[in-house]
Structure formats: C-alpha cells, structure tokens
PDB file of C-alpha atoms and ligand atoms in Angstrom:
ATOM      1  CA  UNK A   1     327.905 -41.973 -22.612  1.00 96.00           C
ATOM      2  CA  UNK A   2     331.157 -42.259 -20.727  1.00 98.00           C
ATOM      3  CA  UNK A   3     334.241 -41.187 -22.656  1.00 98.00           C
ATOM      4  CA  UNK A   4     337.760 -42.455 -21.974  1.00 98.00           C
ATOM      5  CA  UNK A   5     339.978 -39.732 -20.529  1.00 98.00           C
ATOM      6  CA  UNK A   6     342.657 -38.499 -22.898  1.00 98.00           C
ATOM      7  CA  UNK A   7     345.952 -38.400 -21.000  1.00 98.00           C
ATOM      8  CA  UNK A   8     349.294 -36.625 -21.103  1.00 98.00           C
ATOM      9  CA  UNK A   9     351.201 -37.351 -24.290  1.00 98.00           C
ATOM     10  CA  UNK A  10     348.178 -36.605 -26.489  1.00 98.00           C
ATOM     11  CA  UNK A  11     348.718 -33.603 -28.809  1.00 98.00           C
ATOM     12  CA  UNK A  12     345.076 -32.482 -28.386  1.00 98.00           C
ATOM     13  CA  UNK A  13     345.848 -31.536 -24.756  1.00 98.00           C
ATOM     14  CA  UNK A  14     348.403 -29.060 -26.127  1.00 98.00           C
ATOM     15  CA  UNK A  15     346.120 -27.350 -28.633  1.00 98.00           C
ATOM     16  CA  UNK A  16     344.244 -24.111 -28.168  1.00 98.00           C
ATOM     17  CA  UNK A  17     340.612 -25.248 -28.348  1.00 98.00           C
ATOM     18  CA  UNK A  18     338.070 -23.485 -30.573  1.00 98.00           C
ATOM     19  CA  UNK A  19     334.938 -21.590 -29.568  1.00 98.00           C
ATOM     20  CA  UNK A  20     331.618 -23.123 -30.559  1.00 98.00           C
ATOM     21  CA  UNK A  21     328.316 -21.723 -31.833  1.00 97.00           C
ATOM     22  CA  UNK A  22     324.963 -22.060 -30.065  1.00 96.00           C
ATOM     23  CA  UNK A  23     323.883 -24.554 -32.743  1.00 95.00           C
ATOM     24  CA  UNK A  24     326.777 -26.927 -32.084  1.00 97.00           C
ATOM     25  CA  UNK A  25     325.313 -30.387 -32.716  1.00 97.00           C
ATOM     26  CA  UNK A  26     323.998 -32.277 -29.660  1.00 97.00           C
ATOM     27  CA  UNK A  27     325.439 -29.741 -27.245  1.00 97.00           C
ATOM     28  CA  UNK A  28     323.088 -30.712 -24.393  1.00 97.00           C
ATOM     29  CA  UNK A  29     323.966 -34.398 -24.578  1.00 97.00           C
ATOM     30  CA  UNK A  30     327.672 -33.597 -24.925  1.00 98.00           C
ATOM     31  CA  UNK A  31     327.541 -31.589 -21.699  1.00 98.00           C
ATOM     32  CA  UNK A  32     325.624 -34.312 -19.939  1.00 98.00           C
ATOM     33  CA  UNK A  33     328.204 -36.865 -21.170  1.00 98.00           C
ATOM     34  CA  UNK A  34     330.976 -34.634 -19.839  1.00 98.00           C
ATOM     35  CA  UNK A  35     329.361 -34.606 -16.389  1.00 98.00           C
ATOM     36  CA  UNK A  36     328.882 -38.390 -16.484  1.00 98.00           C
ATOM     37  CA  UNK A  37     332.492 -38.934 -17.564  1.00 98.00           C
ATOM     38  CA  UNK A  38     333.732 -36.624 -14.821  1.00 98.00           C
ATOM     39  CA  UNK A  39     331.675 -38.437 -12.149  1.00 97.00           C
ATOM     40  CA  UNK A  40     332.826 -41.827 -13.401  1.00 97.00           C
ATOM     41  CA  UNK A  41     336.462 -40.795 -12.960  1.00 96.00           C
ATOM     42  CA  UNK A  42     335.778 -39.026  -9.672  1.00 95.00           C
ATOM     43  CA  UNK A  43     336.923 -35.648 -10.985  1.00 95.00           C
ATOM     44  CA  UNK A  44     335.970 -32.149  -9.878  1.00 96.00           C
ATOM     45  CA  UNK A  45     336.352 -30.665 -13.345  1.00 98.00           C
ATOM     46  CA  UNK A  46     336.629 -31.821 -16.926  1.00 98.00           C
ATOM     47  CA  UNK A  47     337.469 -29.926 -20.100  1.00 98.00           C
ATOM     48  CA  UNK A  48     336.381 -31.013 -23.581  1.00 98.00           C
ATOM     49  CA  UNK A  49     339.952 -31.654 -24.845  1.00 98.00           C
ATOM     50  CA  UNK A  50     340.180 -34.334 -22.148  1.00 98.00           C
ATOM     51  CA  UNK A  51     337.521 -36.324 -23.993  1.00 98.00           C
ATOM     52  CA  UNK A  52     339.127 -35.688 -27.358  1.00 98.00           C
ATOM     53  CA  UNK A  53     337.192 -32.590 -28.419  1.00 98.00           C
ATOM     54  CA  UNK A  54     339.153 -29.431 -29.081  1.00 98.00           C
ATOM     55  CA  UNK A  55     336.347 -27.039 -28.198  1.00 98.00           C
ATOM     56  CA  UNK A  56     335.996 -24.433 -25.449  1.00 98.00           C
ATOM     57  CA  UNK A  57     333.746 -26.117 -22.897  1.00 98.00           C
ATOM     58  CA  UNK A  58     334.435 -27.302 -19.385  1.00 98.00           C
ATOM     59  CA  UNK A  59     332.294 -28.612 -16.561  1.00 98.00           C
ATOM     60  CA  UNK A  60     332.847 -28.491 -12.801  1.00 98.00           C
ATOM     61  CA  UNK A  61     331.183 -30.038  -9.794  1.00 98.00           C
ATOM     62  CA  UNK A  62     332.656 -29.555  -6.340  1.00 95.00           C
ATOM     63  CA  UNK A  63     329.329 -29.955  -4.513  1.00 95.00           C
ATOM     64  CA  UNK A  64     330.594 -33.176  -2.871  1.00 93.00           C
ATOM     65  CA  UNK A  65     332.877 -30.957  -0.759  1.00 91.00           C
ATOM     66  CA  UNK A  66     329.993 -28.802   0.468  1.00 90.00           C
ATOM     67  CA  UNK A  67     330.055 -30.520   3.875  1.00 90.00           C
ATOM     68  CA  UNK A  68     333.483 -29.048   4.540  1.00 89.00           C
ATOM     69  CA  UNK A  69     332.879 -25.818   2.639  1.00 89.00           C
ATOM     70  CA  UNK A  70     329.201 -24.732   2.324  1.00 90.00           C
ATOM     71  CA  UNK A  71     330.302 -22.197  -0.261  1.00 89.00           C
ATOM     72  CA  UNK A  72     330.629 -25.088  -2.748  1.00 92.00           C
ATOM     73  CA  UNK A  73     327.051 -26.304  -2.462  1.00 93.00           C
ATOM     74  CA  UNK A  74     325.943 -24.938  -5.840  1.00 94.00           C
ATOM     75  CA  UNK A  75     329.250 -25.162  -7.660  1.00 97.00           C
ATOM     76  CA  UNK A  76     328.082 -27.417 -10.462  1.00 98.00           C
ATOM     77  CA  UNK A  77     328.212 -25.711 -13.822  1.00 98.00           C
ATOM     78  CA  UNK A  78     329.054 -25.903 -17.493  1.00 98.00           C
ATOM     79  CA  UNK A  79     331.171 -23.111 -18.977  1.00 98.00           C
ATOM     80  CA  UNK A  80     330.994 -22.545 -22.726  1.00 98.00           C
ATOM     81  CA  UNK A  81     333.305 -20.135 -24.587  1.00 98.00           C
ATOM     82  CA  UNK A  82     334.598 -18.750 -21.283  1.00 98.00           C
ATOM     83  CA  UNK A  83     336.802 -15.695 -20.965  1.00 98.00           C
ATOM     84  CA  UNK A  84     338.892 -15.450 -17.835  1.00 98.00           C
ATOM     85  CA  UNK A  85     340.224 -12.371 -16.132  1.00 98.00           C
ATOM     86  CA  UNK A  86     342.533 -12.425 -13.123  1.00 98.00           C
ATOM     87  CA  UNK A  87     341.535 -10.102 -10.258  1.00 98.00           C
ATOM     88  CA  UNK A  88     344.101  -8.751  -7.843  1.00 97.00           C
ATOM     89  CA  UNK A  89     347.626  -9.869  -7.089  1.00 96.00           C
ATOM     90  CA  UNK A  90     346.985 -12.476  -4.453  1.00 97.00           C
ATOM     91  CA  UNK A  91     348.118 -16.029  -5.193  1.00 98.00           C
ATOM     92  CA  UNK A  92     347.728 -19.264  -3.266  1.00 96.00           C
ATOM     93  CA  UNK A  93     349.577 -22.574  -3.350  1.00 97.00           C
ATOM     94  CA  UNK A  94     347.460 -25.724  -3.279  1.00 95.00           C
ATOM     95  CA  UNK A  95     347.930 -29.356  -4.143  1.00 96.00           C
ATOM     96  CA  UNK A  96     346.356 -30.262  -7.489  1.00 97.00           C
ATOM     97  CA  UNK A  97     345.664 -33.301  -9.573  1.00 97.00           C
ATOM     98  CA  UNK A  98     344.274 -33.831 -13.070  1.00 98.00           C
ATOM     99  CA  UNK A  99     342.414 -36.738 -14.691  1.00 98.00           C
ATOM    100  CA  UNK A 100     344.800 -36.452 -17.650  1.00 98.00           C
ATOM    101  CA  UNK A 101     347.805 -36.813 -15.323  1.00 98.00           C
ATOM    102  CA  UNK A 102     346.802 -39.907 -13.374  1.00 97.00           C
ATOM    103  CA  UNK A 103     348.272 -40.303  -9.887  1.00 96.00           C
ATOM    104  CA  UNK A 104     350.281 -37.120 -10.081  1.00 97.00           C
ATOM    105  CA  UNK A 105     349.703 -34.451  -7.438  1.00 97.00           C
ATOM    106  CA  UNK A 106     351.777 -31.303  -7.092  1.00 97.00           C
ATOM    107  CA  UNK A 107     351.607 -27.932  -5.438  1.00 96.00           C
ATOM    108  CA  UNK A 108     350.506 -25.250  -7.872  1.00 97.00           C
ATOM    109  CA  UNK A 109     350.535 -21.507  -7.325  1.00 97.00           C
ATOM    110  CA  UNK A 110     347.401 -19.833  -8.700  1.00 98.00           C
ATOM    111  CA  UNK A 111     345.572 -16.542  -8.471  1.00 98.00           C
ATOM    112  CA  UNK A 112     343.033 -16.350  -5.690  1.00 98.00           C
ATOM    113  CA  UNK A 113     340.384 -14.340  -7.489  1.00 98.00           C
ATOM    114  CA  UNK A 114     339.016 -14.379 -11.024  1.00 98.00           C
ATOM    115  CA  UNK A 115     336.176 -13.027 -13.112  1.00 98.00           C
ATOM    116  CA  UNK A 116     334.738 -15.277 -15.775  1.00 98.00           C
ATOM    117  CA  UNK A 117     332.255 -14.623 -18.558  1.00 98.00           C
ATOM    118  CA  UNK A 118     330.725 -17.556 -20.400  1.00 98.00           C
ATOM    119  CA  UNK A 119     327.603 -19.107 -21.862  1.00 98.00           C
ATOM    120  CA  UNK A 120     325.874 -21.658 -19.677  1.00 97.00           C
ATOM    121  CA  UNK A 121     324.304 -24.855 -21.045  1.00 95.00           C
ATOM    122  CA  UNK A 122     321.121 -22.913 -21.910  1.00 95.00           C
ATOM    123  CA  UNK A 123     323.265 -20.391 -23.769  1.00 97.00           C
ATOM    124  CA  UNK A 124     322.676 -17.641 -21.218  1.00 98.00           C
ATOM    125  CA  UNK A 125     325.538 -15.188 -21.159  1.00 98.00           C
ATOM    126  CA  UNK A 126     326.867 -15.048 -17.609  1.00 98.00           C
ATOM    127  CA  UNK A 127     329.456 -13.078 -15.691  1.00 98.00           C
ATOM    128  CA  UNK A 128     330.684 -14.212 -12.267  1.00 98.00           C
ATOM    129  CA  UNK A 129     333.511 -13.730  -9.818  1.00 98.00           C
ATOM    130  CA  UNK A 130     335.111 -16.533  -7.872  1.00 97.00           C
ATOM    131  CA  UNK A 131     337.795 -16.989  -5.290  1.00 96.00           C
ATOM    132  CA  UNK A 132     339.598 -19.750  -3.434  1.00 94.00           C
ATOM    133  CA  UNK A 133     338.991 -23.336  -4.491  1.00 95.00           C
ATOM    134  CA  UNK A 134     336.359 -22.388  -7.078  1.00 97.00           C
ATOM    135  CA  UNK A 135     338.748 -19.924  -8.724  1.00 97.00           C
ATOM    136  CA  UNK A 136     341.412 -22.636  -8.701  1.00 97.00           C
ATOM    137  CA  UNK A 137     339.213 -25.253 -10.382  1.00 97.00           C
ATOM    138  CA  UNK A 138     338.166 -22.691 -12.990  1.00 98.00           C
ATOM    139  CA  UNK A 139     341.775 -21.681 -13.720  1.00 98.00           C
ATOM    140  CA  UNK A 140     342.824 -25.332 -14.006  1.00 98.00           C
ATOM    141  CA  UNK A 141     340.009 -26.174 -16.445  1.00 98.00           C
ATOM    142  CA  UNK A 142     340.412 -22.950 -18.381  1.00 98.00           C
ATOM    143  CA  UNK A 143     344.100 -23.809 -18.859  1.00 98.00           C
ATOM    144  CA  UNK A 144     343.042 -27.043 -20.581  1.00 98.00           C
ATOM    145  CA  UNK A 145     341.284 -24.952 -23.244  1.00 98.00           C
ATOM    146  CA  UNK A 146     344.568 -23.192 -23.942  1.00 98.00           C
ATOM    147  CA  UNK A 147     346.642 -26.387 -24.064  1.00 98.00           C
ATOM    148  CA  UNK A 148     348.160 -25.854 -20.614  1.00 98.00           C
ATOM    149  CA  UNK A 149     348.519 -28.570 -17.955  1.00 98.00           C
ATOM    150  CA  UNK A 150     349.180 -28.021 -14.267  1.00 98.00           C
ATOM    151  CA  UNK A 151     352.700 -29.469 -14.593  1.00 98.00           C
ATOM    152  CA  UNK A 152     353.493 -26.439 -16.781  1.00 97.00           C
ATOM    153  CA  UNK A 153     352.854 -24.263 -13.746  1.00 97.00           C
ATOM    154  CA  UNK A 154     355.162 -25.981 -11.264  1.00 96.00           C
ATOM    155  CA  UNK A 155     358.815 -25.355 -10.600  1.00 93.00           C
ATOM    156  CA  UNK A 156     360.753 -26.300 -13.808  1.00 94.00           C
ATOM    157  CA  UNK A 157     363.269 -28.326 -11.780  1.00 95.00           C
ATOM    158  CA  UNK A 158     360.474 -30.249 -10.129  1.00 95.00           C
ATOM    159  CA  UNK A 159     358.922 -30.845 -13.561  1.00 95.00           C
ATOM    160  CA  UNK A 160     362.227 -32.285 -14.769  1.00 96.00           C
ATOM    161  CA  UNK A 161     362.211 -34.726 -11.870  1.00 96.00           C
ATOM    162  CA  UNK A 162     358.742 -35.885 -12.937  1.00 97.00           C
ATOM    163  CA  UNK A 163     359.836 -36.676 -16.484  1.00 97.00           C
ATOM    164  CA  UNK A 164     359.918 -40.438 -15.931  1.00 98.00           C
ATOM    165  CA  UNK A 165     356.450 -40.454 -14.415  1.00 97.00           C
ATOM    166  CA  UNK A 166     355.109 -38.277 -17.227  1.00 98.00           C
ATOM    167  CA  UNK A 167     356.583 -40.682 -19.782  1.00 98.00           C
ATOM    168  CA  UNK A 168     354.891 -43.569 -17.986  1.00 98.00           C
ATOM    169  CA  UNK A 169     351.554 -41.757 -18.225  1.00 98.00           C
ATOM    170  CA  UNK A 170     352.097 -41.176 -21.948  1.00 98.00           C
ATOM    171  CA  UNK A 171     352.780 -44.893 -22.367  1.00 97.00           C
ATOM    172  CA  UNK A 172     349.576 -45.752 -20.432  1.00 97.00           C
ATOM    173  CA  UNK A 173     351.638 -47.501 -17.772  1.00 96.00           C
ATOM    174  CA  UNK A 174     349.799 -45.739 -14.956  1.00 95.00           C
ATOM    175  CA  UNK A 175     346.659 -47.633 -13.998  1.00 92.00           C
ATOM    176  CA  UNK A 176     343.596 -45.819 -12.648  1.00 95.00           C
ATOM    177  CA  UNK A 177     340.004 -46.947 -12.029  1.00 96.00           C
ATOM    178  CA  UNK A 178     338.746 -45.080 -15.118  1.00 97.00           C
ATOM    179  CA  UNK A 179     339.364 -45.622 -18.790  1.00 97.00           C
ATOM    180  CA  UNK A 180     342.245 -43.650 -20.290  1.00 97.00           C
ATOM    181  CA  UNK A 181     343.715 -43.307 -23.733  1.00 97.00           C
ATOM    182  CA  UNK A 182     346.429 -41.548 -25.669  1.00 97.00           C
ATOM    183  CA  UNK A 183     345.045 -39.735 -28.684  1.00 96.00           C
ATOM    184  CA  UNK A 184     347.711 -39.535 -31.390  1.00 91.00           C
TER     185      UNK A 184
HETATM  186 NI1   NI B   1     342.952 -31.275 -15.515  1.00 86.68          NI
END
C-alpha cells in the first residue's frame, strides 16, 4: 500500500513520536508499505510520522547511489525505536530535501558521525556507527521522530525568507509527482 506523504503544516510532523512494542499490529506490512511509499516518491528516507503515524520507525534506502559511493550498497534498513548518539565534533554542510517539504532544498549543517541503536524489522537489537551521507540521512529521519524538520536547522534568517514557500506547501499549492496531504 502506498500512503500519501504528510507535508509541512501538519501537526503530526511536530509531535514527538512514541516507541512501539514488538507486537505492534502488522509491523512487517507497515514497514514494507513504508519502503513502497518511499520508492514511489523517490525518497532516500521516510519516517512514520510522514505517513500519518506518530511512532518511532524510519526506513532508508540509498543503495541507488552505490555507483557513485560503493559504501552505500547495503544501506537499506528499517530502524525501530532508535536511539541516536552524536560522535565527535565534526560537522558537515550538505544540501538536503524532504518529502514533507516538496521542492525545497537547503544547506544543512549536521554532525559527521553518529552511533545508533535500534531494533531491525526482525526485532533484532542492533548497534551501528555511521558517518558521512549515511549519518546525515539517519539524523534527518531521526529528527522526524522528534518533530524536527530540516528547515529548523537552517539559518533563522534564511528560514524567514522561506516563509511564503512554506505556507504554499501547507496549502498544498506545491505540486509533486507523488500524493501529498495535510493532516489536521
Ligand atoms: Ni524528511
């Protein structure tokens, strides 16, 4: 099942999502739907609040970039109840987009290295360290679980300048090739 993507202006994107239990109903099909929805909208990551579920799950798949960066060849995963820890001081600026902020791309400063613990889709407890693009995707998706969007992490003046475009997104005036909705 493909879900519409919940966009900016929806209160659920501002909520702190809740952890789930291993017996969460239809967890396997939910995760598979999240992957399908992400592929349909050509995204590299998708968090459950973006499909209208305020729970702590996100999925990522950057394997399509493996030609340019072989390091990404197995970066397709589901993260359940993740806990994120920043490693080191190093930060990196990169251009980012978000399915919930259609057609907006901005430079975002993020930490270069993280450690993440989580349950995978088979409920195996996992601990991993990531850096570079993978760490960036993880931080972006993890933010969604805490009600944070990438525009919250840009220069406040720059964010002010984007106000009109953000309002347009909230009014569904920005057209994209995937289905979007505002969840009131
Ligand atoms: Ni996003």
